[in-house]
Amino acid sequence: MREDRRLRRRNETVQEILDTAIEVMGEEGVAALSLAEVARRVGMRPPSLYQYFPSKLAIYDALFERGTRQMVEVLDPYLPRLAEDPRRAIAAGQEATIAWVVANPVLAQLLYWRPVPGFEPSPQAFGPAVRQLEVLGEALRAAVDAGQLAPAAASEEGVALFTVLMSGVISQQLSNEPSAPAGKGRFTRLTPKALDMFFRYYAAEKGEPDE
């Protein structure tokens, strides 16, 4: 029980450090994270912080993993809807993704940009991002199987094009109107139109789209 309490306290401290790091990055910029400032805000000396994270890059890595895990959690509720109407489920899942991005701009920058020189997520941190792409592929294949999209929509190129369209919306929103509410921003409002462009290009009745 004593070990369990110690582990629980450690986990709570880790989450507090990460929450504080997000707070600092939100004020100073993602690449301007100061471990000394994080330590000051959580009430510990900088050397003590290294007992939890050996480097600044380790904090970025933990935050990247937090963000990718949250993104997968956002999409999970829409997977059962694929059996009913894949296209509608894809659209709803993407709207939820945009809402998460608007609510978590610091984590979104880590996921969608590369704002920190020298930072590359570890395989563990990147694992949920791979799952996110797998979920997208499953959703597009479900739409193909339902006759809503052409087979090419679920190809490697189709998945890549989908991410380009949605990442473009996200990047423009983060760059120009980061504080605008989801669905109200000049660029996030274009999400349905961007999805419609994808769906029309890969419309089932057209078969394989022209190169």
PDB file of N, CA, C and O in Angstrom, residues 108-145:
ATOM      1  N   ALA A 108      -1.675  20.568 -29.965  1.00  0.00           N
ATOM      2  CA  ALA A 108      -1.906  20.480 -31.410  1.00  0.00           C
ATOM      3  C   ALA A 108      -0.679  20.930 -32.191  1.00  0.00           C
ATOM      4  O   ALA A 108      -0.348  20.357 -33.232  1.00  0.00           O
ATOM      5  N   GLN A 109       0.012  21.956 -31.694  1.00  0.00           N
ATOM      6  CA  GLN A 109       1.224  22.403 -32.379  1.00  0.00           C
ATOM      7  C   GLN A 109       2.291  21.314 -32.361  1.00  0.00           C
ATOM      8  O   GLN A 109       2.986  21.108 -33.358  1.00  0.00           O
ATOM      9  N   LEU A 110       2.414  20.606 -31.246  1.00  0.00           N
ATOM     10  CA  LEU A 110       3.384  19.503 -31.177  1.00  0.00           C
ATOM     11  C   LEU A 110       3.033  18.392 -32.160  1.00  0.00           C
ATOM     12  O   LEU A 110       3.906  17.777 -32.765  1.00  0.00           O
ATOM     13  N   LEU A 111       1.730  18.135 -32.319  1.00  0.00           N
ATOM     14  CA  LEU A 111       1.285  17.041 -33.178  1.00  0.00           C
ATOM     15  C   LEU A 111       1.326  17.394 -34.656  1.00  0.00           C
ATOM     16  O   LEU A 111       1.697  16.567 -35.493  1.00  0.00           O
ATOM     17  N   TYR A 112       0.936  18.617 -34.993  1.00  0.00           N
ATOM     18  CA  TYR A 112       0.761  18.971 -36.398  1.00  0.00           C
ATOM     19  C   TYR A 112       1.905  19.789 -36.973  1.00  0.00           C
ATOM     20  O   TYR A 112       2.032  19.899 -38.187  1.00  0.00           O
ATOM     21  N   TRP A 113       2.709  20.398 -36.134  1.00  0.00           N
ATOM     22  CA  TRP A 113       3.880  21.138 -36.582  1.00  0.00           C
ATOM     23  C   TRP A 113       5.121  20.478 -35.993  1.00  0.00           C
ATOM     24  O   TRP A 113       5.036  19.464 -35.311  1.00  0.00           O
ATOM     25  N   ARG A 114       6.279  21.069 -36.252  1.00  0.00           N
ATOM     26  CA  ARG A 114       7.529  20.657 -35.612  1.00  0.00           C
ATOM     27  C   ARG A 114       8.185  21.919 -35.061  1.00  0.00           C
ATOM     28  O   ARG A 114       9.196  22.385 -35.574  1.00  0.00           O
ATOM     29  N   PRO A 115       7.581  22.485 -33.983  1.00  0.00           N
ATOM     30  CA  PRO A 115       8.044  23.785 -33.486  1.00  0.00           C
ATOM     31  C   PRO A 115       9.303  23.731 -32.634  1.00  0.00           C
ATOM     32  O   PRO A 115       9.887  24.773 -32.328  1.00  0.00           O
ATOM     33  N   VAL A 116       9.741  22.529 -32.247  1.00  0.00           N
ATOM     34  CA  VAL A 116      10.883  22.404 -31.335  1.00  0.00           C
ATOM     35  C   VAL A 116      12.080  21.824 -32.086  1.00  0.00           C
ATOM     36  O   VAL A 116      12.064  20.647 -32.468  1.00  0.00           O
ATOM     37  N   PRO A 117      13.129  22.616 -32.332  1.00  0.00           N
ATOM     38  CA  PRO A 117      14.305  22.098 -33.037  1.00  0.00           C
ATOM     39  C   PRO A 117      14.900  20.883 -32.316  1.00  0.00           C
ATOM     40  O   PRO A 117      15.087  20.895 -31.108  1.00  0.00           O
ATOM     41  N   GLY A 118      15.157  19.851 -33.087  1.00  0.00           N
ATOM     42  CA  GLY A 118      15.800  18.666 -32.527  1.00  0.00           C
ATOM     43  C   GLY A 118      14.858  17.664 -31.884  1.00  0.00           C
ATOM     44  O   GLY A 118      15.290  16.584 -31.490  1.00  0.00           O
ATOM     45  N   PHE A 119      13.572  17.992 -31.795  1.00  0.00           N
ATOM     46  CA  PHE A 119      12.649  17.055 -31.159  1.00  0.00           C
ATOM     47  C   PHE A 119      12.028  16.117 -32.176  1.00  0.00           C
ATOM     48  O   PHE A 119      11.463  16.546 -33.180  1.00  0.00           O
ATOM     49  N   GLU A 120      12.129  14.848 -31.908  1.00  0.00           N
ATOM     50  CA  GLU A 120      11.445  13.803 -32.660  1.00  0.00           C
ATOM     51  C   GLU A 120      10.767  12.888 -31.650  1.00  0.00           C
ATOM     52  O   GLU A 120      11.425  12.427 -30.710  1.00  0.00           O
ATOM     53  N   PRO A 121       9.480  12.623 -31.788  1.00  0.00           N
ATOM     54  CA  PRO A 121       8.807  11.761 -30.814  1.00  0.00           C
ATOM     55  C   PRO A 121       9.383  10.353 -30.821  1.00  0.00           C
ATOM     56  O   PRO A 121       9.774   9.832 -31.866  1.00  0.00           O
ATOM     57  N   SER A 122       9.429   9.767 -29.633  1.00  0.00           N
ATOM     58  CA  SER A 122       9.908   8.395 -29.502  1.00  0.00           C
ATOM     59  C   SER A 122       8.877   7.440 -30.104  1.00  0.00           C
ATOM     60  O   SER A 122       7.712   7.810 -30.311  1.00  0.00           O
ATOM     61  N   PRO A 123       9.268   6.201 -30.407  1.00  0.00           N
ATOM     62  CA  PRO A 123       8.298   5.229 -30.922  1.00  0.00           C
ATOM     63  C   PRO A 123       7.087   5.060 -30.000  1.00  0.00           C
ATOM     64  O   PRO A 123       5.960   4.901 -30.476  1.00  0.00           O
ATOM     65  N   GLN A 124       7.324   5.085 -28.693  1.00  0.00           N
ATOM     66  CA  GLN A 124       6.208   4.944 -27.759  1.00  0.00           C
ATOM     67  C   GLN A 124       5.247   6.124 -27.876  1.00  0.00           C
ATOM     68  O   GLN A 124       4.029   5.936 -27.910  1.00  0.00           O
ATOM     69  N   ALA A 125       5.793   7.330 -27.941  1.00  0.00           N
ATOM     70  CA  ALA A 125       4.945   8.515 -28.037  1.00  0.00           C
ATOM     71  C   ALA A 125       4.221   8.562 -29.370  1.00  0.00           C
ATOM     72  O   ALA A 125       3.082   9.053 -29.452  1.00  0.00           O
ATOM     73  N   PHE A 126       4.865   8.055 -30.420  1.00  0.00           N
ATOM     74  CA  PHE A 126       4.264   8.120 -31.756  1.00  0.00           C
ATOM     75  C   PHE A 126       3.266   6.986 -31.992  1.00  0.00           C
ATOM     76  O   PHE A 126       2.476   7.050 -32.936  1.00  0.00           O
ATOM     77  N   GLY A 127       3.281   5.983 -31.127  1.00  0.00           N
ATOM     78  CA  GLY A 127       2.399   4.836 -31.312  1.00  0.00           C
ATOM     79  C   GLY A 127       0.933   5.202 -31.478  1.00  0.00           C
ATOM     80  O   GLY A 127       0.268   4.728 -32.415  1.00  0.00           O
ATOM     81  N   PRO A 128       0.357   6.032 -30.596  1.00  0.00           N
ATOM     82  CA  PRO A 128      -1.046   6.400 -30.768  1.00  0.00           C
ATOM     83  C   PRO A 128      -1.314   7.147 -32.071  1.00  0.00           C
ATOM     84  O   PRO A 128      -2.421   7.059 -32.621  1.00  0.00           O
ATOM     85  N   ALA A 129      -0.321   7.888 -32.588  1.00  0.00           N
ATOM     86  CA  ALA A 129      -0.500   8.580 -33.863  1.00  0.00           C
ATOM     87  C   ALA A 129      -0.648   7.570 -34.992  1.00  0.00           C
ATOM     88  O   ALA A 129      -1.434   7.777 -35.930  1.00  0.00           O
ATOM     89  N   VAL A 130       0.096   6.471 -34.906  1.00  0.00           N
ATOM     90  CA  VAL A 130      -0.050   5.400 -35.882  1.00  0.00           C
ATOM     91  C   VAL A 130      -1.460   4.814 -35.799  1.00  0.00           C
ATOM     92  O   VAL A 130      -2.105   4.554 -36.822  1.00  0.00           O
ATOM     93  N   ARG A 131      -1.941   4.635 -34.572  1.00  0.00           N
ATOM     94  CA  ARG A 131      -3.298   4.114 -34.387  1.00  0.00           C
ATOM     95  C   ARG A 131      -4.334   5.078 -34.966  1.00  0.00           C
ATOM     96  O   ARG A 131      -5.330   4.645 -35.560  1.00  0.00           O
ATOM     97  N   GLN A 132      -4.086   6.368 -34.831  1.00  0.00           N
ATOM     98  CA  GLN A 132      -5.009   7.351 -35.385  1.00  0.00           C
ATOM     99  C   GLN A 132      -5.126   7.188 -36.906  1.00  0.00           C
ATOM    100  O   GLN A 132      -6.231   7.243 -37.463  1.00  0.00           O
ATOM    101  N   LEU A 133      -4.000   6.968 -37.568  1.00  0.00           N
ATOM    102  CA  LEU A 133      -4.032   6.740 -39.010  1.00  0.00           C
ATOM    103  C   LEU A 133      -4.727   5.427 -39.347  1.00  0.00           C
ATOM    104  O   LEU A 133      -5.434   5.329 -40.358  1.00  0.00           O
ATOM    105  N   GLU A 134      -4.531   4.427 -38.498  1.00  0.00           N
ATOM    106  CA  GLU A 134      -5.216   3.151 -38.723  1.00  0.00           C
ATOM    107  C   GLU A 134      -6.719   3.319 -38.612  1.00  0.00           C
ATOM    108  O   GLU A 134      -7.484   2.740 -39.403  1.00  0.00           O
ATOM    109  N   VAL A 135      -7.160   4.116 -37.637  1.00  0.00           N
ATOM    110  CA  VAL A 135      -8.595   4.375 -37.480  1.00  0.00           C
ATOM    111  C   VAL A 135      -9.137   5.076 -38.720  1.00  0.00           C
ATOM    112  O   VAL A 135     -10.222   4.734 -39.216  1.00  0.00           O
ATOM    113  N   LEU A 136      -8.403   6.040 -39.232  1.00  0.00           N
ATOM    114  CA  LEU A 136      -8.833   6.728 -40.447  1.00  0.00           C
ATOM    115  C   LEU A 136      -8.936   5.755 -41.603  1.00  0.00           C
ATOM    116  O   LEU A 136      -9.921   5.775 -42.361  1.00  0.00           O
ATOM    117  N   GLY A 137      -7.935   4.895 -41.745  1.00  0.00           N
ATOM    118  CA  GLY A 137      -7.985   3.909 -42.814  1.00  0.00           C
ATOM    119  C   GLY A 137      -9.177   2.977 -42.685  1.00  0.00           C
ATOM    120  O   GLY A 137      -9.847   2.655 -43.673  1.00  0.00           O
ATOM    121  N   GLU A 138      -9.477   2.550 -41.460  1.00  0.00           N
ATOM    122  CA  GLU A 138     -10.638   1.683 -41.219  1.00  0.00           C
ATOM    123  C   GLU A 138     -11.928   2.403 -41.594  1.00  0.00           C
ATOM    124  O   GLU A 138     -12.842   1.799 -42.185  1.00  0.00           O
ATOM    125  N   ALA A 139     -12.009   3.682 -41.256  1.00  0.00           N
ATOM    126  CA  ALA A 139     -13.215   4.448 -41.550  1.00  0.00           C
ATOM    127  C   ALA A 139     -13.406   4.600 -43.055  1.00  0.00           C
ATOM    128  O   ALA A 139     -14.525   4.444 -43.574  1.00  0.00           O
ATOM    129  N   LEU A 140     -12.335   4.900 -43.765  1.00  0.00           N
ATOM    130  CA  LEU A 140     -12.443   5.064 -45.211  1.00  0.00           C
ATOM    131  C   LEU A 140     -12.775   3.733 -45.890  1.00  0.00           C
ATOM    132  O   LEU A 140     -13.561   3.699 -46.847  1.00  0.00           O
ATOM    133  N   ARG A 141     -12.200   2.638 -45.390  1.00  0.00           N
ATOM    134  CA  ARG A 141     -12.538   1.326 -45.964  1.00  0.00           C
ATOM    135  C   ARG A 141     -13.996   0.983 -45.707  1.00  0.00           C
ATOM    136  O   ARG A 141     -14.662   0.375 -46.563  1.00  0.00           O
ATOM    137  N   ALA A 142     -14.514   1.377 -44.556  1.00  0.00           N
ATOM    138  CA  ALA A 142     -15.926   1.136 -44.265  1.00  0.00           C
ATOM    139  C   ALA A 142     -16.802   1.902 -45.244  1.00  0.00           C
ATOM    140  O   ALA A 142     -17.839   1.398 -45.699  1.00  0.00           O
ATOM    141  N   ALA A 143     -16.397   3.132 -45.570  1.00  0.00           N
ATOM    142  CA  ALA A 143     -17.157   3.924 -46.540  1.00  0.00           C
ATOM    143  C   ALA A 143     -17.086   3.299 -47.931  1.00  0.00           C
ATOM    144  O   ALA A 143     -18.071   3.322 -48.684  1.00  0.00           O
ATOM    145  N   VAL A 144     -15.927   2.719 -48.270  1.00  0.00           N
ATOM    146  CA  VAL A 144     -15.797   2.021 -49.545  1.00  0.00           C
ATOM    147  C   VAL A 144     -16.708   0.806 -49.574  1.00  0.00           C
ATOM    148  O   VAL A 144     -17.451   0.571 -50.542  1.00  0.00           O
ATOM    149  N   ASP A 145     -16.680   0.017 -48.506  1.00  0.00           N
ATOM    150  CA  ASP A 145     -17.506  -1.191 -48.436  1.00  0.00           C
ATOM    151  C   ASP A 145     -18.995  -0.865 -48.480  1.00  0.00           C
ATOM    152  O   ASP A 145     -19.797  -1.669 -48.970  1.00  0.00           O
TER     153      ASP A 145
END
